[in-house]
Structure formats: C-alpha cells, structure tokens
Coordinates of C-alpha atoms and ligand atoms in Angstrom, one line a residue:
M1 CA -30.5 -25.7 53.2
D2 CA -26.8 -26.4 52.6
L3 CA -26.3 -27.3 48.9
A4 CA -22.5 -27.4 49.3
R5 CA -22.4 -31.3 49.1
F6 CA -23.5 -31.1 45.4
P7 CA -21.0 -30.5 42.7
R8 CA -21.5 -27.1 41.1
R9 CA -19.9 -24.9 38.4
R10 CA -20.3 -21.1 38.6
Y11 CA -21.7 -19.3 35.6
S12 CA -22.9 -16.0 37.2
E13 CA -21.5 -13.3 39.5
G14 CA -23.2 -12.8 42.8
P15 CA -27.0 -12.5 43.4
T16 CA -29.2 -11.1 40.7
P17 CA -30.6 -7.7 41.5
I18 CA -34.1 -7.1 42.8
Q19 CA -35.4 -3.8 41.3
R20 CA -38.5 -1.8 42.0
M21 CA -40.6 -1.0 38.9
D22 CA -42.6 2.2 39.9
R23 CA -43.2 3.5 36.4
F24 CA -44.4 0.1 35.2
A25 CA -46.6 -0.4 38.4
E26 CA -48.2 3.0 37.9
A27 CA -49.0 2.2 34.3
V28 CA -50.5 -1.2 35.1
K29 CA -52.8 0.3 37.7
R30 CA -52.8 3.6 39.7
D31 CA -52.9 2.8 43.4
G32 CA -52.0 -0.8 42.8
P33 CA -49.3 -2.9 44.6
A34 CA -45.5 -2.3 44.3
I35 CA -44.0 -4.4 41.7
F36 CA -40.4 -5.7 41.8
L37 CA -38.4 -7.7 39.3
K38 CA -35.8 -10.3 40.3
R39 CA -33.4 -10.0 37.3
D40 CA -32.5 -13.6 36.5
D41 CA -32.4 -12.3 32.9
Q42 CA -29.0 -10.9 34.1
L43 CA -27.5 -14.3 35.0
G44 CA -24.4 -15.5 33.2
L45 CA -23.7 -17.6 30.1
T46 CA -24.9 -16.3 26.7
G47 CA -27.8 -13.9 27.4
G48 CA -28.7 -15.1 30.9
G49 CA -32.0 -16.5 32.0
N50 CA -33.2 -19.2 34.5
K51 CA -31.4 -22.1 32.9
A52 CA -28.0 -20.6 33.9
R53 CA -28.8 -21.5 37.5
K54 CA -30.0 -25.1 36.8
L55 CA -26.9 -25.7 34.6
E56 CA -24.5 -24.9 37.4
F57 CA -25.6 -28.1 39.0
L58 CA -26.5 -30.1 35.9
V59 CA -23.2 -29.6 34.1
A60 CA -21.2 -30.1 37.3
D61 CA -23.0 -33.4 37.7
A62 CA -22.3 -34.4 34.1
L63 CA -18.6 -33.5 34.5
S64 CA -18.4 -35.6 37.7
R65 CA -19.5 -38.5 35.6
G66 CA -16.9 -37.9 33.0
A67 CA -19.1 -36.6 30.2
D68 CA -17.6 -35.1 27.1
T69 CA -20.8 -34.4 25.2
L70 CA -24.1 -33.0 26.4
I71 CA -27.3 -33.8 24.6
T72 CA -30.5 -31.9 25.3
C73 CA -33.8 -30.9 23.7
G74 CA -36.4 -28.1 23.4
G75 CA -38.6 -26.2 21.0
V76 CA -37.0 -24.6 17.9
Q77 CA -36.4 -21.3 19.8
S78 CA -35.1 -22.9 23.0
N79 CA -33.5 -20.8 25.6
H80 CA -32.6 -23.9 27.4
C81 CA -30.7 -25.3 24.4
R82 CA -28.9 -22.0 23.9
L83 CA -27.7 -21.9 27.5
T84 CA -26.8 -25.6 27.7
L85 CA -24.7 -25.1 24.5
A86 CA -23.1 -21.9 26.0
A87 CA -22.2 -23.9 29.1
T88 CA -20.6 -26.6 27.0
V89 CA -18.6 -24.0 25.2
K90 CA -17.3 -22.7 28.5
E91 CA -16.4 -26.2 29.7
G92 CA -14.8 -27.3 26.5
L93 CA -17.5 -30.0 25.8
K94 CA -19.5 -30.8 22.7
C95 CA -23.2 -30.2 22.5
R96 CA -26.0 -31.9 20.5
L97 CA -29.5 -30.5 20.3
I98 CA -32.8 -32.1 19.5
L99 CA -35.4 -29.5 18.5
A100 CA -39.1 -30.3 18.4
E101 CA -40.7 -28.5 15.4
S102 CA -44.3 -27.1 16.0
A103 CA -44.8 -27.6 12.2
P104 CA -42.7 -29.2 9.5
G105 CA -40.0 -26.8 8.4
A106 CA -40.3 -24.6 11.6
Y107 CA -36.6 -25.0 12.1
R108 CA -34.7 -23.1 9.5
P109 CA -30.9 -23.1 9.7
D110 CA -30.9 -19.4 8.7
G111 CA -33.5 -18.5 11.5
G112 CA -33.0 -15.7 13.9
G113 CA -33.0 -15.4 17.7
N114 CA -31.8 -18.6 19.5
V115 CA -31.4 -20.4 16.2
L116 CA -28.7 -17.9 15.1
L117 CA -27.0 -18.4 18.5
Y118 CA -27.0 -22.2 18.2
H119 CA -24.8 -21.7 15.1
L120 CA -22.8 -18.9 16.5
L121 CA -21.9 -20.9 19.6
G122 CA -21.1 -24.0 17.5
A123 CA -23.7 -26.7 18.2
E124 CA -22.1 -29.9 17.0
K125 CA -25.3 -31.4 15.8
I126 CA -29.0 -30.3 15.5
I127 CA -31.6 -33.0 15.0
T128 CA -35.2 -32.0 14.4
V129 CA -38.2 -34.1 15.4
P130 CA -42.0 -33.5 15.0
W131 CA -43.9 -31.9 17.9
G132 CA -45.3 -34.6 20.1
T133 CA -42.3 -36.9 19.7
D134 CA -41.3 -38.7 22.9
L135 CA -38.3 -36.5 23.6
Q136 CA -36.8 -38.6 26.3
A137 CA -36.7 -41.5 23.8
A138 CA -35.1 -39.2 21.2
L139 CA -32.5 -38.1 23.8
D140 CA -31.8 -41.7 24.7
Q141 CA -31.4 -42.7 21.1
A142 CA -29.0 -39.7 20.4
S143 CA -27.0 -40.8 23.5
E144 CA -26.7 -44.4 22.2
Q145 CA -25.6 -43.0 18.8
A146 CA -22.9 -40.8 20.5
K147 CA -21.6 -43.8 22.4
T148 CA -21.1 -45.7 19.2
E149 CA -18.9 -42.8 18.1
G150 CA -16.8 -43.3 21.2
R151 CA -18.2 -40.3 23.1
R152 CA -19.1 -40.2 26.8
P153 CA -22.5 -38.5 26.5
C154 CA -24.7 -37.1 29.2
V155 CA -28.4 -36.3 28.6
I156 CA -29.9 -33.2 30.1
P157 CA -33.7 -33.5 30.2
L158 CA -36.2 -31.0 28.7
G159 CA -35.7 -27.7 30.4
G160 CA -33.1 -29.1 32.7
S161 CA -36.0 -30.0 34.9
N162 CA -35.0 -32.9 37.2
P163 CA -34.0 -32.8 40.9
V164 CA -30.4 -31.8 40.1
G165 CA -31.6 -28.9 38.0
A166 CA -34.1 -27.9 40.6
L167 CA -31.2 -27.3 43.0
G168 CA -30.5 -24.1 41.1
Y169 CA -33.9 -22.6 42.1
I170 CA -33.7 -23.9 45.7
D171 CA -30.5 -21.9 45.8
A172 CA -32.3 -18.9 44.1
A173 CA -35.0 -19.1 46.8
Q174 CA -32.4 -18.8 49.5
E175 CA -30.7 -16.0 47.7
L176 CA -33.9 -14.0 47.4
L177 CA -34.9 -14.5 51.1
I178 CA -31.6 -13.1 52.2
Q179 CA -32.0 -10.2 49.8
A180 CA -35.5 -9.4 51.0
K181 CA -34.3 -9.4 54.6
D182 CA -31.4 -7.1 53.7
M183 CA -33.8 -4.8 51.8
G184 CA -36.3 -4.8 54.7
L185 CA -39.0 -6.1 52.3
T186 CA -41.7 -8.6 52.6
F187 CA -43.0 -10.1 49.4
H188 CA -46.7 -11.0 49.4
H189 CA -46.8 -12.8 46.1
I190 CA -44.3 -14.2 43.6
V191 CA -45.1 -14.6 39.9
L192 CA -43.1 -16.5 37.3
P193 CA -43.5 -18.4 34.0
V194 CA -43.8 -22.2 34.1
G195 CA -42.7 -24.5 31.2
S196 CA -41.0 -27.7 32.1
V197 CA -41.6 -26.9 35.8
G198 CA -38.1 -27.1 37.3
T199 CA -37.9 -23.4 38.2
L200 CA -41.2 -23.4 40.0
A201 CA -40.5 -26.7 41.8
G202 CA -37.1 -25.6 43.0
L203 CA -38.3 -22.2 44.0
V204 CA -41.3 -23.4 46.0
L205 CA -39.3 -26.1 47.7
G206 CA -36.5 -23.6 48.6
L207 CA -39.0 -21.1 50.0
R208 CA -40.9 -23.6 52.1
A209 CA -37.8 -25.4 53.3
N210 CA -36.6 -22.1 54.6
G211 CA -39.9 -21.3 56.4
S212 CA -41.4 -18.8 53.8
R213 CA -45.1 -19.2 53.1
V214 CA -45.2 -16.6 50.3
P215 CA -47.8 -17.7 47.7
V216 CA -46.1 -18.5 44.3
I217 CA -48.1 -18.2 41.1
G218 CA -46.6 -20.1 38.2
A219 CA -48.3 -18.9 35.0
S220 CA -48.2 -22.0 32.7
V221 CA -47.2 -21.3 29.2
L222 CA -46.8 -24.8 27.9
N223 CA -49.3 -27.2 29.5
R224 CA -52.8 -26.9 30.8
R225 CA -53.1 -26.2 34.5
E226 CA -53.9 -29.8 35.6
K227 CA -50.9 -31.2 33.8
A228 CA -48.5 -28.4 34.8
E229 CA -49.4 -28.8 38.5
A230 CA -49.2 -32.6 38.3
I231 CA -45.7 -32.6 36.9
A232 CA -44.6 -29.8 39.2
W233 CA -45.9 -31.7 42.3
E234 CA -44.2 -34.9 41.1
L235 CA -40.9 -33.0 40.7
V236 CA -41.2 -31.5 44.2
R237 CA -41.7 -34.9 45.7
T238 CA -38.8 -36.5 43.8
T239 CA -36.5 -33.6 44.7
E240 CA -37.5 -33.9 48.4
T241 CA -36.6 -37.6 48.2
F242 CA -33.3 -36.8 46.3
L243 CA -32.4 -34.3 49.1
S244 CA -33.5 -36.8 51.9
I245 CA -35.6 -34.0 53.5
E246 CA -39.0 -34.2 55.2
P247 CA -41.8 -33.1 52.9
C248 CA -42.3 -29.3 53.3
V249 CA -44.4 -28.4 50.3
T250 CA -48.1 -29.1 50.2
R251 CA -50.2 -29.7 47.0
D252 CA -51.9 -26.4 47.6
D253 CA -48.5 -24.6 47.3
I254 CA -48.4 -25.5 43.6
F255 CA -50.6 -23.2 41.5
C256 CA -50.2 -23.0 37.7
P257 CA -53.0 -21.0 36.2
D258 CA -53.2 -21.5 32.4
D259 CA -55.5 -18.5 31.7
Y260 CA -52.6 -16.7 30.0
L261 CA -51.3 -19.5 27.8
G262 CA -53.8 -18.5 25.0
E263 CA -54.1 -21.0 22.2
G264 CA -50.9 -22.7 23.0
Y265 CA -47.1 -22.7 23.6
T266 CA -45.4 -19.9 21.6
I267 CA -48.7 -18.6 20.1
P268 CA -48.9 -14.9 20.9
T269 CA -51.7 -13.4 23.0
E270 CA -52.8 -9.8 23.2
G271 CA -51.9 -9.8 26.9
M272 CA -48.4 -10.9 26.2
I273 CA -47.9 -8.2 23.5
E274 CA -49.2 -5.5 25.9
A275 CA -47.0 -6.8 28.8
V276 CA -43.8 -6.8 26.6
R277 CA -44.5 -3.3 25.2
L278 CA -45.4 -1.8 28.6
L279 CA -42.3 -3.0 30.4
A280 CA -40.1 -1.9 27.5
R281 CA -41.7 1.5 27.4
T282 CA -41.9 2.3 31.1
E283 CA -38.7 0.7 32.4
G284 CA -36.6 -0.1 29.3
I285 CA -36.5 -3.8 30.2
L286 CA -37.2 -6.6 27.7
L287 CA -39.4 -9.6 28.3
D288 CA -39.8 -12.5 25.8
P289 CA -42.9 -13.5 23.8
T290 CA -43.1 -17.2 25.0
Y291 CA -42.5 -17.2 28.8
T292 CA -42.0 -13.9 30.6
G293 CA -44.4 -11.9 28.4
K294 CA -47.3 -14.3 29.2
A295 CA -46.4 -14.5 32.9
M296 CA -46.3 -10.7 33.1
A297 CA -49.7 -10.6 31.4
C298 CA -50.8 -12.8 34.3
L299 CA -49.4 -10.5 36.9
M300 CA -51.0 -7.4 35.2
D301 CA -54.4 -9.1 35.0
M302 CA -54.2 -10.1 38.7
V303 CA -53.3 -6.5 39.7
R304 CA -56.2 -5.1 37.6
K305 CA -58.6 -7.6 39.0
G306 CA -57.6 -6.6 42.6
R307 CA -56.0 -9.9 43.5
F308 CA -52.8 -8.0 44.4
M309 CA -53.5 -4.8 46.2
K310 CA -52.0 -1.4 47.3
G311 CA -49.7 -1.9 50.2
E312 CA -48.5 -5.3 48.9
N313 CA -45.2 -6.2 47.2
V314 CA -45.3 -8.4 44.2
L315 CA -42.1 -10.0 43.0
F316 CA -41.9 -11.1 39.3
L317 CA -39.1 -13.5 38.5
H318 CA -37.7 -12.4 35.2
T319 CA -36.4 -15.7 33.8
G320 CA -34.9 -14.2 30.6
G321 CA -35.5 -15.3 27.0
A322 CA -35.1 -12.0 25.2
P323 CA -33.4 -13.6 22.1
G324 CA -36.9 -15.0 21.3
L325 CA -38.0 -11.4 20.5
Y326 CA -35.6 -11.3 17.6
A327 CA -36.9 -14.5 16.1
R328 CA -40.4 -13.0 15.5
P329 CA -40.2 -9.3 15.2
E330 CA -43.5 -9.2 13.2
I331 CA -45.4 -9.8 16.4
F332 CA -44.5 -6.4 17.8
R333 CA -44.8 -4.3 14.7
Ligands
LIG1 C1 -37.2 -17.6 29.5 C2 -37.8 -18.8 30.2 N1 -38.5 -18.6 31.2 C3 -39.1 -19.6 31.9 C4 -38.9 -20.9 31.5 C5 -39.7 -22.0 32.2 O1 -38.8 -22.6 33.1 P1 -39.1 -24.1 33.5 O2 -38.9 -24.9 32.2 O3 -38.2 -24.4 34.5 O4 -40.5 -24.2 33.9 C6 -38.1 -21.1 30.4 C7 -37.9 -22.5 29.9 O5 -37.3 -22.8 28.9 C8 -37.5 -20.1 29.7 O6 -36.7 -20.3 28.7

C-alpha cells in the first residue's frame, strides 16, 4: 500500500533489525521454535519504541494543520507521552501532558523513568487526573484552554491510536514483509503487546492488505480481552474507511488474550519478571515491565504449552519501553 500521499516526518533511520534469539529460545524450551525480535525498541526519538512510528504521521498531520502545541495523555509512566514530547522538541513545538494517576499521588515530580524524562525534555505543562477520568474530555478541555492562550493546539489521542497513527504500523508491516523475504524467512506467528490497540490494528491491516495471513497474537496488558478486541476491530474498520480500501481484515484476525495481564495494567506478574530477566540474561536485551515483559511472558507460555513448535519461526515485536524499568527497580531486586 502506498502511504506516500500522507504527510510524514522521519524520526528513525532505515528499517529496524530482525534478530534471531537462539540463547533465549533454548532457555525458554529446548527443541522449541526459533524466536526472532523485531527491534522497534531501536527506533528514533528519545529511547525508541513503537510510538516513534505512529508519531511520524501524527506530528506531520498536526504540522500540516498549523499546530504549535501538542497535547496528549497516558499513564504516569507513559512511553507515548515521552515520545510525543521528544517529537515536539525535535519540531520546535510545545507539549502538554495529561497523566492519569492509578492512585492519588502516583505522579511525583521527582519520579524516575519516563517522569524524569518529561522534565529533562521540557514538558511545558503536566496535568494529573484520577484514573478513570474521561481522557478525551480532559484533552479537549486542555485544548480549549490552550486556545484561550493564543495557541494553535493539536490533540493526539491516548497512545496515538487513531487511523493516522495506525499508518505507522501499516508501514511497519510492509517493512517486515520485505525483510522476511530478503532473509528468506517465513514467520508462523507474530506476538506483540496491546494497550491502546493502534500498533496491533495497523500491523494486522498492513499484513492482510499485503496478502500475509500470518496469525498475530496481541497480548493485552491494559484491557480485558473482549474490550481490547472490540476497540482493535473498531480501529481496523475506521482505518480501512480512512484509507478508502476494501475490508481485508476479518474479526478472527484480531486476537488479544488477556491471560498475561495479571491483576491489571502496570501491576507486575511472575511471568513478566521471568521474561524480563531471561531476555536480559541470555541476550543482553531489555524489555519493560508494563508492555513487552507481559507480552514476552505470553510468548514463553505459548512455547512451553506447545502452541508454537519446533520448525516454526515466531516473531516478537519489541515495542520498547525500557525507561519504565528505571521507575520501579524494586520489582527486579
Ligand atoms: C512499550 C510499549 N509497548 C506497547 C504499547 C502498546 O501499543 P498500543 O498502545 O499501540 O497498543 C505501548 C503503548 O504505550 C508501549 O509504550
């Protein structure tokens, strides 16, 4: 699919590598499948991660509409907020963040991880709201406020998950299909974390639109399965409409197991801790505690239960997030 008609900024150099993880695969299960990582943790902007792809289209869209201030939202340790802020720094724009606190006082200005980076990168304003707040309403309100100050604000939704943001992962799907062909590889399964669903929706749409039927497993780390799948399906349909293409994704293509979410978003699980430790100690690669750690726990469990087998190639999309490790070091001690 030709995405050249959409405005785009460039925040990364070339395709991210696809690397084979033999030591890790052997440690997960002897005689299991081959495991590969697509290193989207090595994308551009501050610290990389999946949002760097979405923001190439989202920020270009905002610039084309004359924005001078971007406003977005996330949890207290939001990779999306960090990367949106980094993009505004690069573009010479201002950035305001709305952070939803899981408990009163969860946001501390002297916090580590992404919170440290919000300050280092120079967020213009940080507004905290209680968990469960209608974030779209809070974004709209902050936008109205900015207008009264003479700004030209543009709101970027939670996780950058709208049809414009999804373009980043349609592009990533096309990139990985070309890489697989060049490497002479067939991937039998793809596993990734799912939060606000834009990465999954774009990826599945990009794969199917290019004729690939590879099953995609989106381990949900935010919502229960039913909700995650419903919003992903909705975003796929609105993105197909936005692109004016014939529907190419079926409802069965959207699979978001929530078995690895544990007690809830950001709450650690044993599987996550094992996954983060194992990849660090076998390959020297960092996952994060909120997204990729739980999604890797999903992959490991599926390998051990025989869902992925010897002779198959499993691709894990490493969506970044490592600054989250430094926010809560006690989890890993
Ligand atoms: C590191 C990381 N991985 C995965 C995700 C989930 O991506 P999406 O919100 O597109 O589902 C996020 C979202 O913030 C993230 O920060």
